Amino acid sequence: MSPRRNRPKGTGSSGPSAEDDRSRYGGWQSSENWQGEDWSVRHVAGASAQGKTYRCPGCDQMIPSGVPHVVAWPEHAGVDDRRHWHKACWNAKDRRTTRVQRSRNAPRF
């Protein structure tokens, strides 16, 4: 007996599917409006973020390697304007005040 197929036979579309994009980028991409501007938002799985650390602009803390997070950038901007956010920070971006610059010795919480 052969193993069961997880995908239906004959998908009919010749282009890449949304499932292919999820496996390639580790998440799904959407568009959101924030501060009167359209933003592209991509959810990144932890497995595709191995070996890389980023600083979240929402809380100014590091996003460790392998942690699922969100990548957001204005739709009119290029690759250089992408920012990596904690998922909770991206969801709370409207409730946060302006970014506070912390000193080197300030507690990180």
mmCIF file of N, CA, C and O in Angstrom:
data_model
loop_
_atom_site.group_PDB
_atom_site.id
_atom_site.type_symbol
_atom_site.label_atom_id
_atom_site.label_comp_id
_atom_site.label_asym_id
_atom_site.label_seq_id
_atom_site.Cartn_x
_atom_site.Cartn_y
_atom_site.Cartn_z
ATOM 1 N N MET A 1 0.849 -1.168 0.000
ATOM 2 C CA MET A 1 0.000 0.000 0.000
ATOM 3 C C MET A 1 0.899 1.237 0.000
ATOM 4 O O MET A 1 1.863 1.310 0.749
ATOM 5 N N SER A 2 0.596 2.201 -0.820
ATOM 6 C CA SER A 2 1.393 3.422 -0.888
ATOM 7 C C SER A 2 0.871 4.448 0.124
ATOM 8 O O SER A 2 -0.296 4.410 0.511
ATOM 9 N N PRO A 3 1.739 5.392 0.534
ATOM 10 C CA PRO A 3 1.292 6.397 1.506
ATOM 11 C C PRO A 3 0.218 7.302 0.915
ATOM 12 O O PRO A 3 0.148 7.505 -0.295
ATOM 13 N N ARG A 4 -0.599 7.828 1.762
ATOM 14 C CA ARG A 4 -1.694 8.682 1.315
ATOM 15 C C ARG A 4 -1.149 10.038 0.886
ATOM 16 O O ARG A 4 -0.177 10.540 1.434
ATOM 17 N N ARG A 5 -1.779 10.645 -0.094
ATOM 18 C CA ARG A 5 -1.373 11.970 -0.573
ATOM 19 C C ARG A 5 -1.988 13.043 0.308
ATOM 20 O O ARG A 5 -3.156 12.965 0.661
ATOM 21 N N ASN A 6 -1.196 14.056 0.625
ATOM 22 C CA ASN A 6 -1.705 15.171 1.418
ATOM 23 C C ASN A 6 -2.279 16.280 0.553
ATOM 24 O O ASN A 6 -2.931 17.176 1.044
ATOM 25 N N ARG A 7 -1.991 16.237 -0.730
ATOM 26 C CA ARG A 7 -2.496 17.254 -1.642
ATOM 27 C C ARG A 7 -3.430 16.603 -2.652
ATOM 28 O O ARG A 7 -3.172 15.493 -3.098
ATOM 29 N N PRO A 8 -4.469 17.315 -3.044
ATOM 30 C CA PRO A 8 -5.368 16.745 -4.050
ATOM 31 C C PRO A 8 -4.656 16.650 -5.396
ATOM 32 O O PRO A 8 -3.779 17.451 -5.712
ATOM 33 N N LYS A 9 -5.050 15.654 -6.175
ATOM 34 C CA LYS A 9 -4.481 15.490 -7.515
ATOM 35 C C LYS A 9 -5.000 16.580 -8.445
ATOM 36 O O LYS A 9 -6.128 17.014 -8.325
ATOM 37 N N GLY A 10 -4.149 17.011 -9.370
ATOM 38 C CA GLY A 10 -4.562 17.951 -10.408
ATOM 39 C C GLY A 10 -5.078 19.269 -9.872
ATOM 40 O O GLY A 10 -6.258 19.550 -9.991
ATOM 41 N N THR A 11 -4.205 20.074 -9.312
ATOM 42 C CA THR A 11 -4.645 21.347 -8.745
ATOM 43 C C THR A 11 -5.176 22.291 -9.817
ATOM 44 O O THR A 11 -5.945 23.177 -9.504
ATOM 45 N N GLY A 12 -4.719 22.159 -11.048
ATOM 46 C CA GLY A 12 -5.266 22.960 -12.128
ATOM 47 C C GLY A 12 -4.602 24.314 -12.313
ATOM 48 O O GLY A 12 -4.722 24.920 -13.347
ATOM 49 N N SER A 13 -3.921 24.843 -11.319
ATOM 50 C CA SER A 13 -3.266 26.143 -11.485
ATOM 51 C C SER A 13 -1.796 25.927 -11.794
ATOM 52 O O SER A 13 -1.156 25.063 -11.217
ATOM 53 N N SER A 14 -1.271 26.715 -12.700
ATOM 54 C CA SER A 14 0.132 26.559 -13.077
ATOM 55 C C SER A 14 1.054 27.433 -12.241
ATOM 56 O O SER A 14 2.247 27.197 -12.182
ATOM 57 N N GLY A 15 0.512 28.454 -11.579
ATOM 58 C CA GLY A 15 1.320 29.364 -10.776
ATOM 59 C C GLY A 15 1.486 28.870 -9.356
ATOM 60 O O GLY A 15 0.861 27.899 -8.933
ATOM 61 N N PRO A 16 2.371 29.532 -8.586
ATOM 62 C CA PRO A 16 2.569 29.127 -7.198
ATOM 63 C C PRO A 16 1.329 29.429 -6.362
ATOM 64 O O PRO A 16 0.638 30.421 -6.581
ATOM 65 N N SER A 17 1.052 28.561 -5.418
ATOM 66 C CA SER A 17 -0.123 28.748 -4.571
ATOM 67 C C SER A 17 0.256 29.487 -3.301
ATOM 68 O O SER A 17 1.427 29.710 -3.014
ATOM 69 N N ALA A 18 -0.743 29.838 -2.524
ATOM 70 C CA ALA A 18 -0.497 30.508 -1.242
ATOM 71 C C ALA A 18 0.254 29.572 -0.305
ATOM 72 O O ALA A 18 1.064 30.010 0.499
ATOM 73 N N GLU A 19 -0.005 28.276 -0.431
ATOM 74 C CA GLU A 19 0.704 27.309 0.410
ATOM 75 C C GLU A 19 2.198 27.298 0.074
ATOM 76 O O GLU A 19 3.041 27.187 0.956
ATOM 77 N N ASP A 20 2.543 27.453 -1.204
ATOM 78 C CA ASP A 20 3.950 27.521 -1.600
ATOM 79 C C ASP A 20 4.617 28.753 -1.008
ATOM 80 O O ASP A 20 5.753 28.702 -0.556
ATOM 81 N N ASP A 21 3.913 29.898 -0.997
ATOM 82 C CA ASP A 21 4.465 31.110 -0.403
ATOM 83 C C ASP A 21 4.700 30.937 1.087
ATOM 84 O O ASP A 21 5.695 31.383 1.626
ATOM 85 N N ARG A 22 3.766 30.285 1.775
ATOM 86 C CA ARG A 22 3.933 30.072 3.213
ATOM 87 C C ARG A 22 5.161 29.221 3.491
ATOM 88 O O ARG A 22 5.910 29.497 4.407
ATOM 89 N N SER A 23 5.374 28.186 2.704
ATOM 90 C CA SER A 23 6.527 27.328 2.962
ATOM 91 C C SER A 23 7.833 28.020 2.576
ATOM 92 O O SER A 23 8.857 27.818 3.205
ATOM 93 N N ARG A 24 7.809 28.870 1.566
ATOM 94 C CA ARG A 24 9.016 29.556 1.133
ATOM 95 C C ARG A 24 9.415 30.645 2.118
ATOM 96 O O ARG A 24 10.576 30.800 2.463
ATOM 97 N N TYR A 25 8.468 31.430 2.590
ATOM 98 C CA TYR A 25 8.774 32.563 3.447
ATOM 99 C C TYR A 25 8.530 32.294 4.926
ATOM 100 O O TYR A 25 8.823 33.124 5.754
ATOM 101 N N GLY A 26 7.959 31.157 5.262
ATOM 102 C CA GLY A 26 7.738 30.818 6.647
ATOM 103 C C GLY A 26 6.514 31.468 7.249
ATOM 104 O O GLY A 26 6.323 31.444 8.441
ATOM 105 N N GLY A 27 5.651 32.067 6.465
ATOM 106 C CA GLY A 27 4.459 32.709 6.997
ATOM 107 C C GLY A 27 3.589 33.237 5.887
ATOM 108 O O GLY A 27 3.816 32.953 4.730
ATOM 109 N N TRP A 28 2.592 34.023 6.242
ATOM 110 C CA TRP A 28 1.706 34.578 5.238
ATOM 111 C C TRP A 28 1.832 36.085 5.213
ATOM 112 O O TRP A 28 2.244 36.697 6.181
ATOM 113 N N GLN A 29 1.513 36.664 4.087
ATOM 114 C CA GLN A 29 1.676 38.101 3.894
ATOM 115 C C GLN A 29 0.316 38.744 3.684
ATOM 116 O O GLN A 29 -0.562 38.175 3.049
ATOM 117 N N SER A 30 0.153 39.938 4.245
ATOM 118 C CA SER A 30 -1.088 40.677 4.086
ATOM 119 C C SER A 30 -0.768 42.160 3.949
ATOM 120 O O SER A 30 0.389 42.562 4.021
ATOM 121 N N SER A 31 -1.808 42.955 3.782
ATOM 122 C CA SER A 31 -1.649 44.394 3.684
ATOM 123 C C SER A 31 -2.508 45.033 4.768
ATOM 124 O O SER A 31 -3.656 44.646 4.959
ATOM 125 N N GLU A 32 -1.949 46.014 5.499
ATOM 126 C CA GLU A 32 -2.669 46.699 6.563
ATOM 127 C C GLU A 32 -2.485 48.201 6.403
ATOM 128 O O GLU A 32 -1.491 48.655 5.860
ATOM 129 N N ASN A 33 -3.445 48.946 6.907
ATOM 130 C CA ASN A 33 -3.358 50.401 6.892
ATOM 131 C C ASN A 33 -2.982 50.859 8.293
ATOM 132 O O ASN A 33 -3.650 50.514 9.260
ATOM 133 N N TRP A 34 -1.905 51.638 8.401
ATOM 134 C CA TRP A 34 -1.450 52.154 9.688
ATOM 135 C C TRP A 34 -0.947 53.577 9.486
ATOM 136 O O TRP A 34 -0.151 53.837 8.593
ATOM 137 N N GLN A 35 -1.430 54.507 10.277
ATOM 138 C CA GLN A 35 -1.072 55.922 10.212
ATOM 139 C C GLN A 35 -1.299 56.495 8.816
ATOM 140 O O GLN A 35 -0.489 57.264 8.294
ATOM 141 N N GLY A 36 -2.404 56.082 8.190
ATOM 142 C CA GLY A 36 -2.763 56.597 6.877
ATOM 143 C C GLY A 36 -1.904 56.073 5.740
ATOM 144 O O GLY A 36 -1.917 56.628 4.653
ATOM 145 N N GLU A 37 -1.191 55.006 5.972
ATOM 146 C CA GLU A 37 -0.279 54.458 4.975
ATOM 147 C C GLU A 37 -0.520 52.952 4.859
ATOM 148 O O GLU A 37 -0.813 52.291 5.847
ATOM 149 N N ASP A 38 -0.415 52.410 3.648
ATOM 150 C CA ASP A 38 -0.554 50.970 3.451
ATOM 151 C C ASP A 38 0.768 50.284 3.731
ATOM 152 O O ASP A 38 1.816 50.698 3.224
ATOM 153 N N TRP A 39 0.722 49.223 4.543
ATOM 154 C CA TRP A 39 1.923 48.480 4.934
ATOM 155 C C TRP A 39 1.789 47.034 4.499
ATOM 156 O O TRP A 39 0.721 46.434 4.632
ATOM 157 N N SER A 40 2.861 46.470 3.994
ATOM 158 C CA SER A 40 2.931 45.039 3.750
ATOM 159 C C SER A 40 3.417 44.389 5.033
ATOM 160 O O SER A 40 4.397 44.835 5.630
ATOM 161 N N VAL A 41 2.736 43.338 5.440
ATOM 162 C CA VAL A 41 3.046 42.662 6.698
ATOM 163 C C VAL A 41 3.226 41.183 6.411
ATOM 164 O O VAL A 41 2.346 40.544 5.831
ATOM 165 N N ARG A 42 4.368 40.648 6.793
ATOM 166 C CA ARG A 42 4.650 39.221 6.599
ATOM 167 C C ARG A 42 4.932 38.585 7.950
ATOM 168 O O ARG A 42 5.757 39.064 8.708
ATOM 169 N N HIS A 43 4.236 37.504 8.227
ATOM 170 C CA HIS A 43 4.456 36.749 9.458
ATOM 171 C C HIS A 43 5.543 35.718 9.182
ATOM 172 O O HIS A 43 5.431 34.929 8.247
ATOM 173 N N VAL A 44 6.596 35.751 9.989
ATOM 174 C CA VAL A 44 7.754 34.894 9.780
ATOM 175 C C VAL A 44 7.771 33.803 10.845
ATOM 176 O O VAL A 44 7.678 34.101 12.044
ATOM 177 N N ALA A 45 7.904 32.558 10.417
ATOM 178 C CA ALA A 45 8.002 31.440 11.355
ATOM 179 C C ALA A 45 9.385 31.440 11.995
ATOM 180 O O ALA A 45 10.353 31.957 11.426
ATOM 181 N N GLY A 46 9.483 30.888 13.153
ATOM 182 C CA GLY A 46 10.760 30.853 13.865
ATOM 183 C C GLY A 46 11.824 30.072 13.122
ATOM 184 O O GLY A 46 13.001 30.410 13.157
ATOM 185 N N ALA A 47 11.434 29.007 12.429
ATOM 186 C CA ALA A 47 12.410 28.166 11.731
ATOM 187 C C ALA A 47 13.130 28.923 10.629
ATOM 188 O O ALA A 47 14.299 28.656 10.346
ATOM 189 N N SER A 48 12.452 29.881 9.996
ATOM 190 C CA SER A 48 13.095 30.624 8.912
ATOM 191 C C SER A 48 13.898 31.812 9.431
ATOM 192 O O SER A 48 14.495 32.545 8.654
ATOM 193 N N ALA A 49 13.912 32.014 10.754
ATOM 194 C CA ALA A 49 14.670 33.119 11.342
ATOM 195 C C ALA A 49 15.860 32.591 12.145
ATOM 196 O O ALA A 49 16.357 33.265 13.038
ATOM 197 N N GLN A 50 16.321 31.401 11.837
ATOM 198 C CA GLN A 50 17.455 30.810 12.554
ATOM 199 C C GLN A 50 18.742 31.559 12.227
ATOM 200 O O GLN A 50 19.001 31.896 11.084
ATOM 201 N N GLY A 51 19.533 31.842 13.252
ATOM 202 C CA GLY A 51 20.834 32.469 13.053
ATOM 203 C C GLY A 51 20.787 33.973 12.867
ATOM 204 O O GLY A 51 21.804 34.589 12.587
ATOM 205 N N LYS A 52 19.623 34.586 13.018
ATOM 206 C CA LYS A 52 19.499 36.027 12.801
ATOM 207 C C LYS A 52 18.836 36.661 14.014
ATOM 208 O O LYS A 52 17.905 36.108 14.581
ATOM 209 N N THR A 53 19.311 37.821 14.410
ATOM 210 C CA THR A 53 18.655 38.581 15.472
ATOM 211 C C THR A 53 18.299 39.955 14.926
ATOM 212 O O THR A 53 19.003 40.490 14.069
ATOM 213 N N TYR A 54 17.206 40.507 15.419
ATOM 214 C CA TYR A 54 16.726 41.801 14.964
ATOM 215 C C TYR A 54 16.336 42.631 16.180
ATOM 216 O O TYR A 54 16.071 42.103 17.247
ATOM 217 N N ARG A 55 16.251 43.941 16.024
ATOM 218 C CA ARG A 55 15.781 44.824 17.094
ATOM 219 C C ARG A 55 14.383 45.303 16.728
ATOM 220 O O ARG A 55 14.157 45.867 15.661
ATOM 221 N N CYS A 56 13.445 45.075 17.629
ATOM 222 C CA CYS A 56 12.048 45.452 17.423
ATOM 223 C C CYS A 56 11.891 46.957 17.617
ATOM 224 O O CYS A 56 12.274 47.482 18.661
ATOM 225 N N PRO A 57 11.322 47.671 16.637
ATOM 226 C CA PRO A 57 11.127 49.117 16.811
ATOM 227 C C PRO A 57 10.010 49.450 17.792
ATOM 228 O O PRO A 57 9.923 50.574 18.270
ATOM 229 N N GLY A 58 9.166 48.489 18.133
ATOM 230 C CA GLY A 58 8.071 48.741 19.054
ATOM 231 C C GLY A 58 8.517 48.824 20.501
ATOM 232 O O GLY A 58 8.071 49.679 21.259
ATOM 233 N N CYS A 59 9.433 47.929 20.899
ATOM 234 C CA CYS A 59 9.873 47.898 22.299
ATOM 235 C C CYS A 59 11.373 48.129 22.438
ATOM 236 O O CYS A 59 11.885 48.186 23.550
ATOM 237 N N ASP A 60 12.074 48.235 21.322
ATOM 238 C CA ASP A 60 13.519 48.470 21.310
ATOM 239 C C ASP A 60 14.297 47.324 21.959
ATOM 240 O O ASP A 60 15.367 47.526 22.506
ATOM 241 N N GLN A 61 13.727 46.112 21.910
ATOM 242 C CA GLN A 61 14.396 44.920 22.447
ATOM 243 C C GLN A 61 14.792 44.014 21.286
ATOM 244 O O GLN A 61 14.270 44.122 20.182
ATOM 245 N N MET A 62 15.703 43.097 21.574
ATOM 246 C CA MET A 62 16.163 42.164 20.548
ATOM 247 C C MET A 62 15.133 41.055 20.325
ATOM 248 O O MET A 62 14.486 40.599 21.265
ATOM 249 N N ILE A 63 14.994 40.635 19.075
ATOM 250 C CA ILE A 63 14.213 39.456 18.725
ATOM 251 C C ILE A 63 15.237 38.344 18.529
ATOM 252 O O ILE A 63 16.010 38.379 17.571
ATOM 253 N N PRO A 64 15.292 37.378 19.439
ATOM 254 C CA PRO A 64 16.317 36.334 19.342
ATOM 255 C C PRO A 64 16.138 35.451 18.113
ATOM 256 O O PRO A 64 15.068 35.400 17.506
ATOM 257 N N SER A 65 17.180 34.743 17.791
ATOM 258 C CA SER A 65 17.174 33.818 16.667
ATOM 259 C C SER A 65 16.122 32.730 16.885
ATOM 260 O O SER A 65 15.980 32.198 17.973
ATOM 261 N N GLY A 66 15.376 32.408 15.843
ATOM 262 C CA GLY A 66 14.407 31.326 15.901
ATOM 263 C C GLY A 66 13.063 31.683 16.499
ATOM 264 O O GLY A 66 12.231 30.812 16.692
ATOM 265 N N VAL A 67 12.807 32.958 16.787
ATOM 266 C CA VAL A 67 11.539 33.373 17.382
ATOM 267 C C VAL A 67 10.606 33.861 16.271
ATOM 268 O O VAL A 67 11.004 34.701 15.461
ATOM 269 N N PRO A 68 9.360 33.362 16.223
ATOM 270 C CA PRO A 68 8.415 33.871 15.222
ATOM 271 C C PRO A 68 8.156 35.360 15.448
ATOM 272 O O PRO A 68 8.073 35.813 16.585
ATOM 273 N N HIS A 69 8.050 36.123 14.358
ATOM 274 C CA HIS A 69 7.840 37.560 14.456
ATOM 275 C C HIS A 69 7.178 38.078 13.189
ATOM 276 O O HIS A 69 6.781 37.296 12.336
ATOM 277 N N VAL A 70 7.052 39.396 13.083
ATOM 278 C CA VAL A 70 6.388 40.046 11.954
ATOM 279 C C VAL A 70 7.390 40.964 11.263
ATOM 280 O O VAL A 70 8.151 41.657 11.929
ATOM 281 N N VAL A 71 7.377 40.959 9.944
ATOM 282 C CA VAL A 71 8.184 41.901 9.160
ATOM 283 C C VAL A 71 7.206 42.836 8.470
ATOM 284 O O VAL A 71 6.278 42.386 7.794
ATOM 285 N N ALA A 72 7.374 44.142 8.668
ATOM 286 C CA ALA A 72 6.458 45.129 8.087
ATOM 287 C C ALA A 72 7.245 46.227 7.394
ATOM 288 O O ALA A 72 8.323 46.603 7.847
ATOM 289 N N TRP A 73 6.692 46.736 6.297
ATOM 290 C CA TRP A 73 7.317 47.837 5.575
ATOM 291 C C TRP A 73 6.233 48.574 4.787
ATOM 292 O O TRP A 73 5.233 47.987 4.407
ATOM 293 N N PRO A 74 6.423 49.883 4.590
ATOM 294 C CA PRO A 74 5.455 50.629 3.769
ATOM 295 C C PRO A 74 5.439 50.074 2.352
ATOM 296 O O PRO A 74 6.487 49.726 1.797
ATOM 297 N N GLU A 75 4.253 49.958 1.764
ATOM 298 C CA GLU A 75 4.142 49.343 0.437
ATOM 299 C C GLU A 75 4.880 50.118 -0.639
ATOM 300 O O GLU A 75 5.354 49.542 -1.601
ATOM 301 N N HIS A 76 5.020 51.432 -0.479
ATOM 302 C CA HIS A 76 5.702 52.237 -1.493
ATOM 303 C C HIS A 76 7.217 52.183 -1.329
ATOM 304 O O HIS A 76 7.950 52.641 -2.189
ATOM 305 N N ALA A 77 7.696 51.630 -0.217
ATOM 306 C CA ALA A 77 9.134 51.629 0.091
ATOM 307 C C ALA A 77 9.800 50.351 -0.414
ATOM 308 O O ALA A 77 9.139 49.404 -0.827
ATOM 309 N N GLY A 78 11.090 50.340 -0.312
ATOM 310 C CA GLY A 78 11.853 49.196 -0.769
ATOM 311 C C GLY A 78 12.259 48.277 0.365
ATOM 312 O O GLY A 78 11.768 48.374 1.493
ATOM 313 N N VAL A 79 13.178 47.390 0.054
ATOM 314 C CA VAL A 79 13.622 46.373 1.001
ATOM 315 C C VAL A 79 14.342 46.985 2.207
ATOM 316 O O VAL A 79 14.279 46.438 3.298
ATOM 317 N N ASP A 80 14.965 48.116 2.026
ATOM 318 C CA ASP A 80 15.719 48.736 3.120
ATOM 319 C C ASP A 80 14.822 49.250 4.240
ATOM 320 O O ASP A 80 15.298 49.491 5.347
ATOM 321 N N ASP A 81 13.540 49.428 3.972
ATOM 322 C CA ASP A 81 12.619 49.963 4.976
ATOM 323 C C ASP A 81 11.879 48.878 5.745
ATOM 324 O O ASP A 81 10.974 49.179 6.518
ATOM 325 N N ARG A 82 12.238 47.603 5.540
ATOM 326 C CA ARG A 82 11.600 46.526 6.299
ATOM 327 C C ARG A 82 12.028 46.598 7.751
ATOM 328 O O ARG A 82 13.177 46.874 8.059
ATOM 329 N N ARG A 83 11.093 46.350 8.653
ATOM 330 C CA ARG A 83 11.377 46.319 10.083
ATOM 331 C C ARG A 83 10.791 45.050 10.675
ATOM 332 O O ARG A 83 9.690 44.639 10.328
ATOM 333 N N HIS A 84 11.547 44.431 11.569
ATOM 334 C CA HIS A 84 11.136 43.196 12.227
ATOM 335 C C HIS A 84 10.555 43.544 13.594
ATOM 336 O O HIS A 84 11.216 44.189 14.401
ATOM 337 N N TRP A 85 9.320 43.119 13.853
ATOM 338 C CA TRP A 85 8.588 43.437 15.077
ATOM 339 C C TRP A 85 8.237 42.149 15.803
ATOM 340 O O TRP A 85 7.969 41.121 15.166
ATOM 341 N N HIS A 86 8.177 42.196 17.141
ATOM 342 C CA HIS A 86 7.527 41.124 17.884
ATOM 343 C C HIS A 86 6.057 41.153 17.469
ATOM 344 O O HIS A 86 5.504 42.223 17.198
ATOM 345 N N LYS A 87 5.408 40.003 17.457
ATOM 346 C CA LYS A 87 3.997 39.984 17.070
ATOM 347 C C LYS A 87 3.161 40.840 18.013
ATOM 348 O O LYS A 87 2.279 41.582 17.588
ATOM 349 N N ALA A 88 3.428 40.759 19.303
ATOM 350 C CA ALA A 88 2.663 41.542 20.277
ATOM 351 C C ALA A 88 2.907 43.042 20.095
ATOM 352 O O ALA A 88 1.981 43.849 20.229
ATOM 353 N N CYS A 89 4.124 43.418 19.782
ATOM 354 C CA CYS A 89 4.437 44.841 19.571
ATOM 355 C C CYS A 89 3.728 45.372 18.328
ATOM 356 O O CYS A 89 3.230 46.497 18.325
ATOM 357 N N TRP A 90 3.686 44.583 17.261
ATOM 358 C CA TRP A 90 2.993 45.017 16.046
ATOM 359 C C TRP A 90 1.499 45.173 16.328
ATOM 360 O O TRP A 90 0.876 46.136 15.900
ATOM 361 N N ASN A 91 0.925 44.241 17.082
ATOM 362 C CA ASN A 91 -0.504 44.327 17.392
ATOM 363 C C ASN A 91 -0.819 45.504 18.311
ATOM 364 O O ASN A 91 -1.935 46.010 18.304
ATOM 365 N N ALA A 92 0.145 45.946 19.120
ATOM 366 C CA ALA A 92 -0.072 47.036 20.078
ATOM 367 C C ALA A 92 0.486 48.364 19.589
ATOM 368 O O ALA A 92 0.565 49.318 20.360
ATOM 369 N N LYS A 93 0.858 48.467 18.329
ATOM 370 C CA LYS A 93 1.534 49.672 17.828
ATOM 371 C C LYS A 93 0.688 50.929 17.965
ATOM 372 O O LYS A 93 1.222 52.006 18.154
ATOM 373 N N ASP A 94 -0.633 50.807 17.928
ATOM 374 C CA ASP A 94 -1.497 51.979 18.067
ATOM 375 C C ASP A 94 -1.648 52.418 19.519
ATOM 376 O O ASP A 94 -2.016 53.554 19.783
ATOM 377 N N ARG A 95 -1.387 51.525 20.441
ATOM 378 C CA ARG A 95 -1.531 51.855 21.860
ATOM 379 C C ARG A 95 -0.232 52.325 22.490
ATOM 380 O O ARG A 95 -0.202 52.698 23.649
ATOM 381 N N ARG A 96 0.857 52.296 21.764
ATOM 382 C CA ARG A 96 2.151 52.680 22.319
ATOM 383 C C ARG A 96 2.391 54.176 22.143
ATOM 384 O O ARG A 96 1.938 54.777 21.179
ATOM 385 N N THR A 97 3.171 54.739 23.060
ATOM 386 C CA THR A 97 3.572 56.134 22.930
ATOM 387 C C THR A 97 4.784 56.208 22.018
ATOM 388 O O THR A 97 5.242 55.207 21.496
ATOM 389 N N THR A 98 5.336 57.390 21.852
ATOM 390 C CA THR A 98 6.526 57.523 21.022
ATOM 391 C C THR A 98 7.662 56.716 21.623
ATOM 392 O O THR A 98 7.722 56.493 22.831
ATOM 393 N N ARG A 99 8.567 56.292 20.790
ATOM 394 C CA ARG A 99 9.648 55.429 21.237
ATOM 395 C C ARG A 99 10.529 56.128 22.265
ATOM 396 O O ARG A 99 10.992 57.236 22.055
ATOM 397 N N VAL A 100 10.767 55.448 23.358
ATOM 398 C CA VAL A 100 11.595 55.987 24.421
ATOM 399 C C VAL A 100 13.010 55.457 24.230
ATOM 400 O O VAL A 100 13.218 54.262 24.095
ATOM 401 N N GLN A 101 13.971 56.341 24.196
ATOM 402 C CA GLN A 101 15.363 55.926 24.087
ATOM 403 C C GLN A 101 15.866 55.566 25.486
ATOM 404 O O GLN A 101 15.893 56.395 26.374
ATOM 405 N N ARG A 102 16.241 54.330 25.664
ATOM 406 C CA ARG A 102 16.693 53.874 26.967
ATOM 407 C C ARG A 102 18.208 53.998 27.067
ATOM 408 O O ARG A 102 18.916 53.836 26.087
ATOM 409 N N SER A 103 18.674 54.246 28.281
ATOM 410 C CA SER A 103 20.124 54.289 28.489
ATOM 411 C C SER A 103 20.660 52.864 28.518
ATOM 412 O O SER A 103 19.919 51.892 28.610
ATOM 413 N N ARG A 104 21.958 52.726 28.472
ATOM 414 C CA ARG A 104 22.589 51.424 28.442
ATOM 415 C C ARG A 104 22.300 50.609 29.711
ATOM 416 O O ARG A 104 22.186 49.402 29.672
ATOM 417 N N ASN A 105 22.178 51.289 30.849
ATOM 418 C CA ASN A 105 22.000 50.597 32.125
ATOM 419 C C ASN A 105 20.539 50.495 32.559
ATOM 420 O O ASN A 105 20.262 50.013 33.646
ATOM 421 N N ALA A 106 19.600 50.936 31.742
ATOM 422 C CA ALA A 106 18.201 50.892 32.116
ATOM 423 C C ALA A 106 17.685 49.445 32.109
ATOM 424 O O ALA A 106 18.173 48.615 31.332
ATOM 425 N N PRO A 107 16.732 49.119 32.980
ATOM 426 C CA PRO A 107 16.178 47.766 32.982
ATOM 427 C C PRO A 107 15.434 47.482 31.677
ATOM 428 O O PRO A 107 14.842 48.387 31.094
ATOM 429 N N ARG A 108 15.473 46.265 31.211
ATOM 430 C CA ARG A 108 14.872 45.867 29.949
ATOM 431 C C ARG A 108 13.617 45.038 30.184
ATOM 432 O O ARG A 108 13.651 43.838 30.200
ATOM 433 N N PHE A 109 12.498 45.732 30.418
ATOM 434 C CA PHE A 109 11.223 45.038 30.546
ATOM 435 C C PHE A 109 10.108 45.889 30.046
ATOM 436 O O PHE A 109 10.253 46.972 29.645
#
